[in-house]
Coordinates of C-alpha atoms in Angstrom, one line a residue:
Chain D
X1 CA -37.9 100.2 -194.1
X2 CA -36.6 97.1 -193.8
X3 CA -38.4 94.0 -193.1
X4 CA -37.2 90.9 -191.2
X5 CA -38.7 87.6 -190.8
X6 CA -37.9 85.1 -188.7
X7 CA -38.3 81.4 -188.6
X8 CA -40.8 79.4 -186.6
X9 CA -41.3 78.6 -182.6
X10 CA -38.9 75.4 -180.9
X11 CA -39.0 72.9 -179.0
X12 CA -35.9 71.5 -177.7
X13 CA -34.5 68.9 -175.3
X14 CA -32.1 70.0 -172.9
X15 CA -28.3 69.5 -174.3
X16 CA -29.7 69.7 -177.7
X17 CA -28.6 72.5 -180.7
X18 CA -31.0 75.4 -181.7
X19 CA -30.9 77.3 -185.5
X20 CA -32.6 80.3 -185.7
X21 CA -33.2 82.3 -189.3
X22 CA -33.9 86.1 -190.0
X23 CA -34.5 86.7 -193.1
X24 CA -34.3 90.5 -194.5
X25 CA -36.1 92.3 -197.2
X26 CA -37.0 95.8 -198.1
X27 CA -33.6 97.0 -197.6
X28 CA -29.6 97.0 -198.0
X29 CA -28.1 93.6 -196.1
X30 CA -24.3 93.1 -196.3
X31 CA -23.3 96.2 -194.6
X32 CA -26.1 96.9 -191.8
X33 CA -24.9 95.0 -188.2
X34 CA -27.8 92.4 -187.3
X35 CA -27.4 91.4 -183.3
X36 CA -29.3 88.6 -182.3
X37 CA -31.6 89.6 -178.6
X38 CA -33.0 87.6 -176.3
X39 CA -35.7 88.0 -173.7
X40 CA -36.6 85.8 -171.3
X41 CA -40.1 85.8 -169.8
X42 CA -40.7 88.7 -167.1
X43 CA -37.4 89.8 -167.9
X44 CA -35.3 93.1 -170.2
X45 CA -33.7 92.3 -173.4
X46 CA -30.0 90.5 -173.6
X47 CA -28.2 91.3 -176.3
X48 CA -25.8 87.7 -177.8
X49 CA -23.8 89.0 -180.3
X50 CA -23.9 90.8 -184.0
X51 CA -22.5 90.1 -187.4
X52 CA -22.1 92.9 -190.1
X53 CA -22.2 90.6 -193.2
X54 CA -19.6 92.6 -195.2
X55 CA -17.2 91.6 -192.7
X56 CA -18.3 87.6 -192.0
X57 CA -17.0 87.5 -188.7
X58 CA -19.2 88.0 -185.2
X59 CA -19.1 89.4 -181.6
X60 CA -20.4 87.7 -179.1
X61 CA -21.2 88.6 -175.5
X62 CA -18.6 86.7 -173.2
X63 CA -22.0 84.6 -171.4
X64 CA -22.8 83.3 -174.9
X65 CA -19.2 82.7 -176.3
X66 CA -18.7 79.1 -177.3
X67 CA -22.0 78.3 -177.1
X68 CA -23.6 80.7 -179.9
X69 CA -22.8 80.7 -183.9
X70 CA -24.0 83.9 -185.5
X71 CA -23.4 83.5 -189.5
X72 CA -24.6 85.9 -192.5
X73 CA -25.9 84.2 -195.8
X74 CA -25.4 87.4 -198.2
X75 CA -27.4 85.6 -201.1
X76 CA -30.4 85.1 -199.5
X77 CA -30.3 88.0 -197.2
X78 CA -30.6 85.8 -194.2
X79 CA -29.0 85.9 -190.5
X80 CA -29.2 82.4 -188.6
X81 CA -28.3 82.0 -184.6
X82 CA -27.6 78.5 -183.4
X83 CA -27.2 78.0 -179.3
X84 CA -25.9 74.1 -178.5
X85 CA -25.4 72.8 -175.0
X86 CA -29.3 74.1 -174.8
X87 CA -30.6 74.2 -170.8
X88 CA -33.9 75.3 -169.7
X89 CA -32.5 78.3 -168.5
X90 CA -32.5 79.4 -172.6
X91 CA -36.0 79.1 -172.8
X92 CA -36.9 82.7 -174.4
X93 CA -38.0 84.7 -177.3
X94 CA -35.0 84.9 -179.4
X95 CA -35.2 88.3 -181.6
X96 CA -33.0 89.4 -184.6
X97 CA -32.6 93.1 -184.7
X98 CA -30.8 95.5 -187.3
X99 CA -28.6 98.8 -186.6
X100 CA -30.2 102.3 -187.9
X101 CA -26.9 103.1 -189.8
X102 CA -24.6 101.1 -191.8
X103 CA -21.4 99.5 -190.8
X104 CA -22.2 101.0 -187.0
X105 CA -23.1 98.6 -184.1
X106 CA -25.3 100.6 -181.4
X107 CA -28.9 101.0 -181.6
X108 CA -31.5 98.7 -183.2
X109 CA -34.4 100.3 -185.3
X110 CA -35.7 97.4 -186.9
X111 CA -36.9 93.8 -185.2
X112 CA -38.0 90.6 -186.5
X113 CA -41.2 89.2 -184.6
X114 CA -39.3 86.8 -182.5
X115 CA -39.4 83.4 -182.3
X116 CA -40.3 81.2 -179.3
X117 CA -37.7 79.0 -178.0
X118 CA -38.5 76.3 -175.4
X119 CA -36.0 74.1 -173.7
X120 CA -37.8 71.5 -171.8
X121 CA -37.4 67.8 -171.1
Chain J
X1 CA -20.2 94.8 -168.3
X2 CA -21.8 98.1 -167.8
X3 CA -25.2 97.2 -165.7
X4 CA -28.3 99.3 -166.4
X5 CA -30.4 100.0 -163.6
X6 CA -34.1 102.0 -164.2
X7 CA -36.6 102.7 -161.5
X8 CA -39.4 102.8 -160.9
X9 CA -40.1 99.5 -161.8
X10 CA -43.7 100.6 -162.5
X11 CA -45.8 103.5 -162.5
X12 CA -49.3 104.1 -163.1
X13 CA -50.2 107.9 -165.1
X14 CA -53.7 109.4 -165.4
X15 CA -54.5 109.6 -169.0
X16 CA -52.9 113.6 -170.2
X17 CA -50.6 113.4 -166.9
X18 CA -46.8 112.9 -167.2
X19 CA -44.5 110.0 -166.8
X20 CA -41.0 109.8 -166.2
X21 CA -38.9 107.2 -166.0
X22 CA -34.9 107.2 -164.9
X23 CA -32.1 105.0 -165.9
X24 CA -28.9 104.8 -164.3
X25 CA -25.2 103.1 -166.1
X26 CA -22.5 101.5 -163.7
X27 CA -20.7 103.7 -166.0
X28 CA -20.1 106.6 -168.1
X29 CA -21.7 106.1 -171.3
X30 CA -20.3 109.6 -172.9
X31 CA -18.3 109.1 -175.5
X32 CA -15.7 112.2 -175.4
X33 CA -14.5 112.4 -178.7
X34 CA -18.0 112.4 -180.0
X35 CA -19.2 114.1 -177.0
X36 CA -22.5 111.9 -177.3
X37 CA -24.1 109.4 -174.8
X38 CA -24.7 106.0 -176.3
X39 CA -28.1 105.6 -174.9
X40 CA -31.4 104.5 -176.4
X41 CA -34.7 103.9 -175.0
X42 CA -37.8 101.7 -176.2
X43 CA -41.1 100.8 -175.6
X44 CA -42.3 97.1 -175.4
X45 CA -45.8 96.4 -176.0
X46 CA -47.1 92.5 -174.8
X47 CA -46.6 90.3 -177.9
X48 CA -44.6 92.5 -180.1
X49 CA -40.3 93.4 -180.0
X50 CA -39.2 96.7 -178.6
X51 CA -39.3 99.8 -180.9
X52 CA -36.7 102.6 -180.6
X53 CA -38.1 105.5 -179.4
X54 CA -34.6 107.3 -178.5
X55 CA -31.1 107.4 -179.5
X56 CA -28.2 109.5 -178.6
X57 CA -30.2 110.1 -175.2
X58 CA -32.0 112.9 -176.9
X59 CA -32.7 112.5 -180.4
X60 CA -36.0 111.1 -181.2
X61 CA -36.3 108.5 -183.9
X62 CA -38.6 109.1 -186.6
X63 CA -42.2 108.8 -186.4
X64 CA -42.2 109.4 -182.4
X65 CA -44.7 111.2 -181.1
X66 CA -42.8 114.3 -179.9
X67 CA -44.7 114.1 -176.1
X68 CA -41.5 111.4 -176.0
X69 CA -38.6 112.9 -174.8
X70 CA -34.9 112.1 -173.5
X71 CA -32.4 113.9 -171.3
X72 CA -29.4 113.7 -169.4
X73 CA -25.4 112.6 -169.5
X74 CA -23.2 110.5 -168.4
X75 CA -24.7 108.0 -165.9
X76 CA -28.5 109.4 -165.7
X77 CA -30.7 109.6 -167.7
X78 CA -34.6 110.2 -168.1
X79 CA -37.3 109.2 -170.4
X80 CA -40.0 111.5 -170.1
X81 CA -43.6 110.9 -171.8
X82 CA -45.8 114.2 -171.6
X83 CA -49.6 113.9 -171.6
X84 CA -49.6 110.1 -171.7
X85 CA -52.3 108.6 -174.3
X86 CA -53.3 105.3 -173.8
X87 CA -51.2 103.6 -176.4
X88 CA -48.2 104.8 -174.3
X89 CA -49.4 101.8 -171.8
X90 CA -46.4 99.5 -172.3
X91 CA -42.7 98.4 -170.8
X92 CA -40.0 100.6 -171.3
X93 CA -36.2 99.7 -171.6
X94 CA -33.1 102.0 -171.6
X95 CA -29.9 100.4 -173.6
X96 CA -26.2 101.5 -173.7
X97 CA -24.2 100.9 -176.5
X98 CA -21.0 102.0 -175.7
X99 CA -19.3 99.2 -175.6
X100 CA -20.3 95.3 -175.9
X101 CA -21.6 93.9 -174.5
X102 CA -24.6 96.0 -175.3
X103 CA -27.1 96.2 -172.4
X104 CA -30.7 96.6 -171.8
X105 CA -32.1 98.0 -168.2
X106 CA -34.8 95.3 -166.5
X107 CA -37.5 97.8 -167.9
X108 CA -40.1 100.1 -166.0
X109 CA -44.1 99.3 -166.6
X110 CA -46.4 102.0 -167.6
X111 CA -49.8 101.8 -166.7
X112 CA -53.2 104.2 -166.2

């Protein structure tokens, strides 16, 4: 099973830029969908948008678009997630999440740990 | 967007007792060519990401404990956990992926 490994917790100022990594191992990369999830506290998952490496390009939900950057390094089997224009409102665990089949975008069966993003003045 | 709705939002089971928990899309989520509903369901434990339990409204993924099961079509659905241990005690989410925006109901708390 694959393995995925996110970087550390944030702290961000209000306006500022977040970069989130999600880095994969165990497993096939370039044709497996990763989405990036968030989940506020108290509250159900959100899903942001996904990139299937093989392709390069991403899908974003329409509340995210123009504010989030989901890119695929194939090298280093790593996913990164930038949100700019950062309000306190985005204060959340921020999870990357892979499909179960390749080149499909549906259902997630493998999560990084999440990483703790704070916007706060 | 399709909007996921679930209820209750909590329940508490005696240990061995059932639990069932509904989930309701604004929308169809059946897929006619397919003739499959894209619906998943996961459980949430405090400190750790969801993990699939359910995909394809029915089909349980690997690993599950088969006293997990999933039903319905079309709009309902129903996550059912028969004789509920005690590491059943979590949040769990229903998700519809048929088309994106992908969404995740606001999740139904299990409790003994």
């Amino acid at each position: 099973q694959v393995q995925l490994v996110q970087s550390g917790a944030e702290v961000k100022k209000p306006g500022s830029s977040v970069k989130v990594s999600c880095k994969a191992s165990g497993g096939t990369f370039s044709n497996y969908a990763m989405s990036w999830v968030r989940q506020a506290p108290g509250q159900g998952p959100e899903w942001m948008g996904v990139i299937i490496p093989d392709f390069g390009t991403a899908n974003y939900a329409q509340k995210f678009r123009g504010r989030v950057t989901i890119t695929a390094d194939e090298s280093t089997s790593t996913t990164y997630m930038e949100l700019s224009s950062l309000r306190s409102e985005d204060t959340a665990i921020y999870y990357c999440a892979r499909e179960k089949a390749p080149y499909s975008t549906s259902f997630f069966d493998s999560w990084g740990q999440g990483t703790l993003v704070t916007v706060s003045s | 967007d399709i909007v996921m709705t679930q209820s209750p939002d909590s329940l508490a089971v005696s240990l061995g007792e059932r639990a069932t928990i509904n989930c309701k899309s604004s929308q169809s989520v059946l897929h006619s060519s397919s003739n499959k509903n894209y619906l998943g369901w996961y459980q949430q434990k405090p400190g750790q990401p969801p993990q699939l339990l359910i995909y394809w409204a029915s089909t349980r993924e690997s690993g599950v404990p088969d006293r997990f099961s999933g039903s319905g079509s079309g709009t309902d659905f129903t996550l059912t956990i028969n004789s509920l241990q005690a590491e059943d005690v979590a949040v769990y989410y229903c998700q519809q992926y048929y088309t994106t925006p992908f969404t995740f109901g606001p999740g139904t708390k299990v409790d003994l």
